[in-house]
PDB file of C-alpha atoms in Angstrom:
ATOM      1  CA  UNK A   1       5.474  -2.194  -1.933  1.00 97.00           C
ATOM      2  CA  UNK A   2       4.326  -2.135   1.698  1.00 98.00           C
ATOM      3  CA  UNK A   3       3.082  -5.411   3.135  1.00 97.00           C
ATOM      4  CA  UNK A   4      -0.370  -6.211   4.498  1.00 96.00           C
ATOM      5  CA  UNK A   5      -0.968  -7.164   8.130  1.00 96.00           C
ATOM      6  CA  UNK A   6      -0.587 -10.982   7.690  1.00 96.00           C
ATOM      7  CA  UNK A   7       3.127 -10.536   7.080  1.00 96.00           C
ATOM      8  CA  UNK A   8       5.760 -10.543   4.355  1.00 96.00           C
ATOM      9  CA  UNK A   9       4.636 -13.744   2.684  1.00 95.00           C
ATOM     10  CA  UNK A  10       5.360 -15.324  -0.693  1.00 95.00           C
ATOM     11  CA  UNK A  11       2.061 -14.073  -2.096  1.00 96.00           C
ATOM     12  CA  UNK A  12       3.299 -10.494  -1.700  1.00 96.00           C
ATOM     13  CA  UNK A  13       6.645 -11.398  -3.239  1.00 97.00           C
ATOM     14  CA  UNK A  14       4.768 -12.640  -6.297  1.00 97.00           C
ATOM     15  CA  UNK A  15       2.871  -9.375  -6.503  1.00 96.00           C
ATOM     16  CA  UNK A  16       6.091  -7.380  -6.190  1.00 97.00           C
ATOM     17  CA  UNK A  17       7.631  -9.484  -8.955  1.00 97.00           C
ATOM     18  CA  UNK A  18       4.676  -8.693 -11.204  1.00 97.00           C
ATOM     19  CA  UNK A  19       5.473  -5.003 -10.886  1.00 97.00           C
ATOM     20  CA  UNK A  20       9.171  -5.636 -11.395  1.00 95.00           C
ATOM     21  CA  UNK A  21       8.568  -7.473 -14.667  1.00 95.00           C
ATOM     22  CA  UNK A  22       7.377  -4.189 -16.188  1.00 93.00           C
ATOM     23  CA  UNK A  23      10.771  -2.613 -15.637  1.00 91.00           C
ATOM     24  CA  UNK A  24      10.795  -1.216 -12.116  1.00 93.00           C
ATOM     25  CA  UNK A  25      13.093  -1.859  -9.186  1.00 93.00           C
ATOM     26  CA  UNK A  26      10.795  -3.053  -6.398  1.00 95.00           C
ATOM     27  CA  UNK A  27      11.456  -3.389  -2.682  1.00 97.00           C
ATOM     28  CA  UNK A  28       9.174  -5.181  -0.227  1.00 97.00           C
ATOM     29  CA  UNK A  29      10.190  -4.283   3.340  1.00 97.00           C
ATOM     30  CA  UNK A  30       9.264  -6.315   6.384  1.00 97.00           C
ATOM     31  CA  UNK A  31       7.567  -3.694   8.548  1.00 98.00           C
ATOM     32  CA  UNK A  32       7.589  -6.002  11.569  1.00 98.00           C
ATOM     33  CA  UNK A  33      11.375  -6.254  11.626  1.00 97.00           C
ATOM     34  CA  UNK A  34      11.649  -4.505  14.985  1.00 96.00           C
ATOM     35  CA  UNK A  35       9.996  -7.336  16.927  1.00 95.00           C
ATOM     36  CA  UNK A  36       9.006 -10.220  14.618  1.00 94.00           C
ATOM     37  CA  UNK A  37      11.201 -10.573  11.535  1.00 90.00           C
ATOM     38  CA  UNK A  38       9.648 -13.875  10.444  1.00 93.00           C
ATOM     39  CA  UNK A  39       5.951 -13.404  11.167  1.00 97.00           C
ATOM     40  CA  UNK A  40       3.392 -14.825   8.724  1.00 96.00           C
ATOM     41  CA  UNK A  41      -0.252 -15.331   9.661  1.00 96.00           C
ATOM     42  CA  UNK A  42      -1.409 -18.922  10.036  1.00 95.00           C
ATOM     43  CA  UNK A  43      -4.278 -18.675   7.561  1.00 92.00           C
ATOM     44  CA  UNK A  44      -5.405 -22.275   8.007  1.00 91.00           C
ATOM     45  CA  UNK A  45      -5.237 -22.719  11.776  1.00 93.00           C
ATOM     46  CA  UNK A  46      -5.601 -19.036  12.715  1.00 93.00           C
ATOM     47  CA  UNK A  47      -3.291 -19.749  15.651  1.00 97.00           C
ATOM     48  CA  UNK A  48      -1.463 -16.408  15.692  1.00 97.00           C
ATOM     49  CA  UNK A  49      -4.105 -13.848  14.718  1.00 96.00           C
ATOM     50  CA  UNK A  50      -3.822 -12.065  18.059  1.00 97.00           C
ATOM     51  CA  UNK A  51      -0.090 -11.684  17.473  1.00 97.00           C
ATOM     52  CA  UNK A  52      -0.838 -10.186  14.065  1.00 97.00           C
ATOM     53  CA  UNK A  53      -3.095  -7.558  15.614  1.00 97.00           C
ATOM     54  CA  UNK A  54      -0.474  -6.737  18.236  1.00 97.00           C
ATOM     55  CA  UNK A  55       2.139  -6.290  15.521  1.00 98.00           C
ATOM     56  CA  UNK A  56      -0.173  -4.267  13.308  1.00 97.00           C
ATOM     57  CA  UNK A  57      -1.102  -1.847  16.082  1.00 96.00           C
ATOM     58  CA  UNK A  58       2.529  -1.472  17.108  1.00 97.00           C
ATOM     59  CA  UNK A  59       3.247   0.381  13.870  1.00 97.00           C
ATOM     60  CA  UNK A  60       2.639   4.043  13.166  1.00 97.00           C
ATOM     61  CA  UNK A  61       2.744   6.299  10.138  1.00 97.00           C
ATOM     62  CA  UNK A  62       5.851   7.963  11.580  1.00 97.00           C
ATOM     63  CA  UNK A  63       7.681   4.654  11.930  1.00 98.00           C
ATOM     64  CA  UNK A  64       7.036   3.725   8.301  1.00 98.00           C
ATOM     65  CA  UNK A  65       8.048   7.194   7.158  1.00 98.00           C
ATOM     66  CA  UNK A  66      11.366   6.700   8.952  1.00 97.00           C
ATOM     67  CA  UNK A  67      11.747   3.231   7.457  1.00 97.00           C
ATOM     68  CA  UNK A  68      11.146   4.658   4.009  1.00 98.00           C
ATOM     69  CA  UNK A  69      14.028   7.066   4.402  1.00 96.00           C
ATOM     70  CA  UNK A  70      16.259   4.026   4.920  1.00 96.00           C
ATOM     71  CA  UNK A  71      14.748   2.444   1.810  1.00 96.00           C
ATOM     72  CA  UNK A  72      15.665   5.538  -0.205  1.00 96.00           C
ATOM     73  CA  UNK A  73      19.273   5.143   0.900  1.00 94.00           C
ATOM     74  CA  UNK A  74      19.167   1.494  -0.149  1.00 94.00           C
ATOM     75  CA  UNK A  75      17.765   2.035  -3.631  1.00 94.00           C
ATOM     76  CA  UNK A  76      19.913   5.083  -4.326  1.00 94.00           C
ATOM     77  CA  UNK A  77      22.987   2.904  -3.862  1.00 93.00           C
ATOM     78  CA  UNK A  78      21.735   0.300  -6.332  1.00 91.00           C
ATOM     79  CA  UNK A  79      23.587   0.458  -9.675  1.00 89.00           C
ATOM     80  CA  UNK A  80      20.413  -0.053 -11.731  1.00 84.00           C
ATOM     81  CA  UNK A  81      18.367   2.690 -10.066  1.00 86.00           C
ATOM     82  CA  UNK A  82      18.338   6.387 -10.942  1.00 79.00           C
ATOM     83  CA  UNK A  83      19.673   7.872  -7.704  1.00 85.00           C
ATOM     84  CA  UNK A  84      17.378  10.504  -6.301  1.00 87.00           C
ATOM     85  CA  UNK A  85      14.718   9.838  -8.916  1.00 90.00           C
ATOM     86  CA  UNK A  86      10.956   9.604  -8.487  1.00 94.00           C
ATOM     87  CA  UNK A  87       9.538   6.672  -6.545  1.00 96.00           C
ATOM     88  CA  UNK A  88       6.133   4.990  -6.494  1.00 97.00           C
ATOM     89  CA  UNK A  89       4.638   3.186  -3.532  1.00 98.00           C
ATOM     90  CA  UNK A  90       1.607   1.065  -2.761  1.00 98.00           C
ATOM     91  CA  UNK A  91       0.096  -0.471   0.324  1.00 98.00           C
ATOM     92  CA  UNK A  92      -2.589  -3.055   0.933  1.00 98.00           C
ATOM     93  CA  UNK A  93      -4.922  -3.046   3.938  1.00 97.00           C
ATOM     94  CA  UNK A  94      -2.789  -2.042   6.943  1.00 98.00           C
ATOM     95  CA  UNK A  95      -0.311  -0.278   4.666  1.00 98.00           C
ATOM     96  CA  UNK A  96      -2.750   1.756   2.604  1.00 98.00           C
ATOM     97  CA  UNK A  97      -2.417   4.713   4.993  1.00 98.00           C
ATOM     98  CA  UNK A  98       1.346   4.223   5.133  1.00 98.00           C
ATOM     99  CA  UNK A  99       1.678   4.697   1.369  1.00 98.00           C
ATOM    100  CA  UNK A 100      -0.303   7.938   1.481  1.00 98.00           C
ATOM    101  CA  UNK A 101       1.546   9.229   4.550  1.00 98.00           C
ATOM    102  CA  UNK A 102       4.887   8.559   2.904  1.00 98.00           C
ATOM    103  CA  UNK A 103       3.780  10.455  -0.200  1.00 98.00           C
ATOM    104  CA  UNK A 104       3.046  13.501   1.964  1.00 98.00           C
ATOM    105  CA  UNK A 105       6.274  13.182   3.955  1.00 98.00           C
ATOM    106  CA  UNK A 106       8.495  12.906   0.889  1.00 98.00           C
ATOM    107  CA  UNK A 107       6.783  14.894  -1.886  1.00 97.00           C
ATOM    108  CA  UNK A 108      10.119  15.403  -3.628  1.00 96.00           C
ATOM    109  CA  UNK A 109      10.555  11.635  -4.083  1.00 96.00           C
ATOM    110  CA  UNK A 110       7.145   9.946  -4.055  1.00 97.00           C
ATOM    111  CA  UNK A 111       5.396  10.749  -7.319  1.00 97.00           C
ATOM    112  CA  UNK A 112       2.818   7.937  -7.317  1.00 98.00           C
ATOM    113  CA  UNK A 113       1.094   6.334  -4.340  1.00 98.00           C
ATOM    114  CA  UNK A 114      -1.710   3.788  -4.142  1.00 98.00           C
ATOM    115  CA  UNK A 115      -3.840   2.555  -1.265  1.00 98.00           C
ATOM    116  CA  UNK A 116      -5.584  -0.765  -1.944  1.00 98.00           C
ATOM    117  CA  UNK A 117      -8.499  -1.383   0.436  1.00 98.00           C
ATOM    118  CA  UNK A 118      -6.496   0.628   2.935  1.00 98.00           C
ATOM    119  CA  UNK A 119      -7.645   1.158   6.507  1.00 97.00           C
ATOM    120  CA  UNK A 120      -7.429   4.297   8.680  1.00 97.00           C
ATOM    121  CA  UNK A 121      -7.297   6.704   5.742  1.00 98.00           C
ATOM    122  CA  UNK A 122      -9.294   9.334   7.614  1.00 97.00           C
ATOM    123  CA  UNK A 123      -9.241   9.228  11.417  1.00 96.00           C
ATOM    124  CA  UNK A 124      -9.199  11.738  14.262  1.00 95.00           C
ATOM    125  CA  UNK A 125      -5.431  11.537  14.772  1.00 95.00           C
ATOM    126  CA  UNK A 126      -3.265  14.517  13.844  1.00 95.00           C
ATOM    127  CA  UNK A 127      -1.227  12.325  11.501  1.00 96.00           C
ATOM    128  CA  UNK A 128      -4.246  10.887   9.680  1.00 97.00           C
ATOM    129  CA  UNK A 129      -3.272  10.416   6.012  1.00 98.00           C
ATOM    130  CA  UNK A 130      -6.113  12.566   4.677  1.00 98.00           C
ATOM    131  CA  UNK A 131      -4.771  15.584   6.557  1.00 98.00           C
ATOM    132  CA  UNK A 132      -1.563  15.453   4.526  1.00 98.00           C
ATOM    133  CA  UNK A 133      -3.018  15.325   1.031  1.00 98.00           C
ATOM    134  CA  UNK A 134      -2.201  18.980   0.434  1.00 98.00           C
ATOM    135  CA  UNK A 135       1.521  18.258   0.781  1.00 98.00           C
ATOM    136  CA  UNK A 136       1.520  15.575  -1.909  1.00 98.00           C
ATOM    137  CA  UNK A 137       2.920  16.637  -5.284  1.00 97.00           C
ATOM    138  CA  UNK A 138       2.496  13.274  -7.002  1.00 97.00           C
ATOM    139  CA  UNK A 139      -0.613  11.327  -8.008  1.00 98.00           C
ATOM    140  CA  UNK A 140      -2.569   9.168  -5.556  1.00 98.00           C
ATOM    141  CA  UNK A 141      -5.033   6.366  -6.165  1.00 98.00           C
ATOM    142  CA  UNK A 142      -7.367   4.850  -3.566  1.00 98.00           C
ATOM    143  CA  UNK A 143      -9.068   1.542  -4.408  1.00 98.00           C
ATOM    144  CA  UNK A 144     -11.913   0.399  -2.148  1.00 98.00           C
ATOM    145  CA  UNK A 145     -13.876  -2.811  -1.796  1.00 98.00           C
ATOM    146  CA  UNK A 146     -17.634  -2.415  -1.797  1.00 97.00           C
ATOM    147  CA  UNK A 147     -17.971  -4.510   1.370  1.00 97.00           C
ATOM    148  CA  UNK A 148     -15.221  -3.743   3.841  1.00 97.00           C
ATOM    149  CA  UNK A 149     -15.736  -3.492   7.591  1.00 95.00           C
ATOM    150  CA  UNK A 150     -12.175  -2.209   7.939  1.00 95.00           C
ATOM    151  CA  UNK A 151     -12.760   0.704   5.541  1.00 96.00           C
ATOM    152  CA  UNK A 152     -16.376   1.861   5.938  1.00 95.00           C
ATOM    153  CA  UNK A 153     -17.994   4.122   3.319  1.00 96.00           C
ATOM    154  CA  UNK A 154     -18.063   7.152   5.614  1.00 96.00           C
ATOM    155  CA  UNK A 155     -14.299   6.961   6.095  1.00 97.00           C
ATOM    156  CA  UNK A 156     -13.724   6.670   2.365  1.00 97.00           C
ATOM    157  CA  UNK A 157     -16.079   9.597   1.763  1.00 97.00           C
ATOM    158  CA  UNK A 158     -14.019  11.736   4.136  1.00 97.00           C
ATOM    159  CA  UNK A 159     -10.840  10.789   2.304  1.00 98.00           C
ATOM    160  CA  UNK A 160     -12.477  11.597  -1.020  1.00 97.00           C
ATOM    161  CA  UNK A 161     -13.585  15.004   0.275  1.00 98.00           C
ATOM    162  CA  UNK A 162     -10.004  15.641   1.393  1.00 98.00           C
ATOM    163  CA  UNK A 163      -8.777  14.868  -2.124  1.00 98.00           C
ATOM    164  CA  UNK A 164     -11.123  17.469  -3.574  1.00 98.00           C
ATOM    165  CA  UNK A 165     -10.418  20.106  -0.930  1.00 98.00           C
ATOM    166  CA  UNK A 166      -6.637  19.665  -1.027  1.00 98.00           C
ATOM    167  CA  UNK A 167      -6.374  19.826  -4.795  1.00 97.00           C
ATOM    168  CA  UNK A 168      -4.111  16.781  -4.904  1.00 98.00           C
ATOM    169  CA  UNK A 169      -4.065  14.828  -8.164  1.00 98.00           C
ATOM    170  CA  UNK A 170      -5.952  11.736  -7.085  1.00 98.00           C
ATOM    171  CA  UNK A 171      -9.134   9.735  -7.074  1.00 98.00           C
ATOM    172  CA  UNK A 172     -11.102   7.059  -5.258  1.00 98.00           C
ATOM    173  CA  UNK A 173     -12.423   4.028  -7.109  1.00 98.00           C
ATOM    174  CA  UNK A 174     -14.987   1.589  -5.726  1.00 98.00           C
ATOM    175  CA  UNK A 175     -14.740  -2.030  -6.811  1.00 98.00           C
ATOM    176  CA  UNK A 176     -18.351  -3.130  -6.892  1.00 97.00           C
ATOM    177  CA  UNK A 177     -19.216  -6.607  -5.667  1.00 97.00           C
ATOM    178  CA  UNK A 178     -15.873  -7.078  -3.916  1.00 98.00           C
ATOM    179  CA  UNK A 179     -14.759  -7.653  -0.327  1.00 98.00           C
ATOM    180  CA  UNK A 180     -11.690  -6.655   1.653  1.00 97.00           C
ATOM    181  CA  UNK A 181      -8.663  -8.511   0.266  1.00 96.00           C
ATOM    182  CA  UNK A 182     -10.061  -9.033  -3.234  1.00 98.00           C
ATOM    183  CA  UNK A 183      -6.661  -8.686  -4.939  1.00 98.00           C
ATOM    184  CA  UNK A 184      -4.939 -11.463  -2.988  1.00 97.00           C
ATOM    185  CA  UNK A 185      -4.944 -14.723  -5.018  1.00 94.00           C
ATOM    186  CA  UNK A 186      -4.763 -16.982  -1.962  1.00 91.00           C
ATOM    187  CA  UNK A 187      -7.647 -15.341  -0.118  1.00 88.00           C
ATOM    188  CA  UNK A 188     -10.185 -18.022  -1.066  1.00 88.00           C
ATOM    189  CA  UNK A 189     -13.658 -16.854  -2.027  1.00 92.00           C
ATOM    190  CA  UNK A 190     -12.722 -13.246  -1.294  1.00 96.00           C
ATOM    191  CA  UNK A 191     -10.354 -13.189  -4.272  1.00 97.00           C
ATOM    192  CA  UNK A 192     -11.991 -11.608  -7.307  1.00 98.00           C
ATOM    193  CA  UNK A 193      -9.932 -12.244 -10.425  1.00 97.00           C
ATOM    194  CA  UNK A 194     -11.645  -9.623 -12.585  1.00 98.00           C
ATOM    195  CA  UNK A 195     -11.309  -6.950  -9.913  1.00 98.00           C
ATOM    196  CA  UNK A 196      -7.722  -7.976  -9.211  1.00 98.00           C
ATOM    197  CA  UNK A 197      -6.804  -7.576 -12.871  1.00 98.00           C
ATOM    198  CA  UNK A 198      -8.477  -4.174 -12.938  1.00 98.00           C
ATOM    199  CA  UNK A 199      -6.456  -3.104  -9.928  1.00 98.00           C
ATOM    200  CA  UNK A 200      -3.279  -4.236 -11.705  1.00 98.00           C
ATOM    201  CA  UNK A 201      -4.155  -2.181 -14.777  1.00 98.00           C
ATOM    202  CA  UNK A 202      -4.721   0.852 -12.553  1.00 98.00           C
ATOM    203  CA  UNK A 203      -1.388   0.368 -10.776  1.00 98.00           C
ATOM    204  CA  UNK A 204       0.592  -0.094 -13.973  1.00 97.00           C
ATOM    205  CA  UNK A 205      -1.017   2.996 -15.501  1.00 97.00           C
ATOM    206  CA  UNK A 206      -0.391   5.043 -12.349  1.00 98.00           C
ATOM    207  CA  UNK A 207       3.279   4.150 -12.279  1.00 97.00           C
ATOM    208  CA  UNK A 208       3.746   4.510 -16.015  1.00 96.00           C
ATOM    209  CA  UNK A 209       2.265   8.014 -16.000  1.00 95.00           C
ATOM    210  CA  UNK A 210       4.518   9.190 -13.215  1.00 96.00           C
ATOM    211  CA  UNK A 211       7.637   7.006 -13.222  1.00 93.00           C
ATOM    212  CA  UNK A 212       8.154   5.427 -16.624  1.00 82.00           C
ATOM    213  CA  UNK A 213      10.903   7.768 -17.808  1.00 62.00           C
ATOM    214  CA  UNK A 214      12.983   6.618 -14.836  1.00 50.00           C
ATOM    215  CA  UNK A 215      12.334   2.883 -15.113  1.00 45.00           C
ATOM    216  CA  UNK A 216      15.206   0.564 -15.854  1.00 45.00           C
ATOM    217  CA  UNK A 217      15.042  -0.699 -19.478  1.00 43.00           C
TER     218      UNK A 217
END
């Protein structure tokens, strides 16, 4: 479970625990560990938003791909995990493209990947996630908010076209009436309980289809 830009906060731990209660071993890495191991956005005072943007833009798909290799080593050494078995991943906002990039980089391990209102899914860069869809052997799911300045419709349309052209097993789903961040319970009026529950049902089904035979009882 890759964190969103505001940091590795308790809200994300709760979401990771929700997945774990269905029988999966879940890891939630701090992607800012290189420079800010304890960063959490000040949602109330907004005092460190500039720092958040600096941290967010300091990351790259390649860096998270490398980090994920270290995560594989960690989980493969865990006594309750099937070593070398299929893995699922998901990313919110900043990490939506990371989840899809990781799925392309490690097709032999990542068998389910989800981007939840992910940004930068289709950009001009050579390592844009949509360019790697053809390498993915697992299933991908892209959830999009109807109103999202960080993930405009034209970008999502390009990603959806790439799904069709690449032949990858995947789909895009629009969550009508929602805004960026709709699945986060602490996001005030942006949180949409009905949409959040739908996104949970999609995630559980995605993982169950592709990973269930390897889940810990």
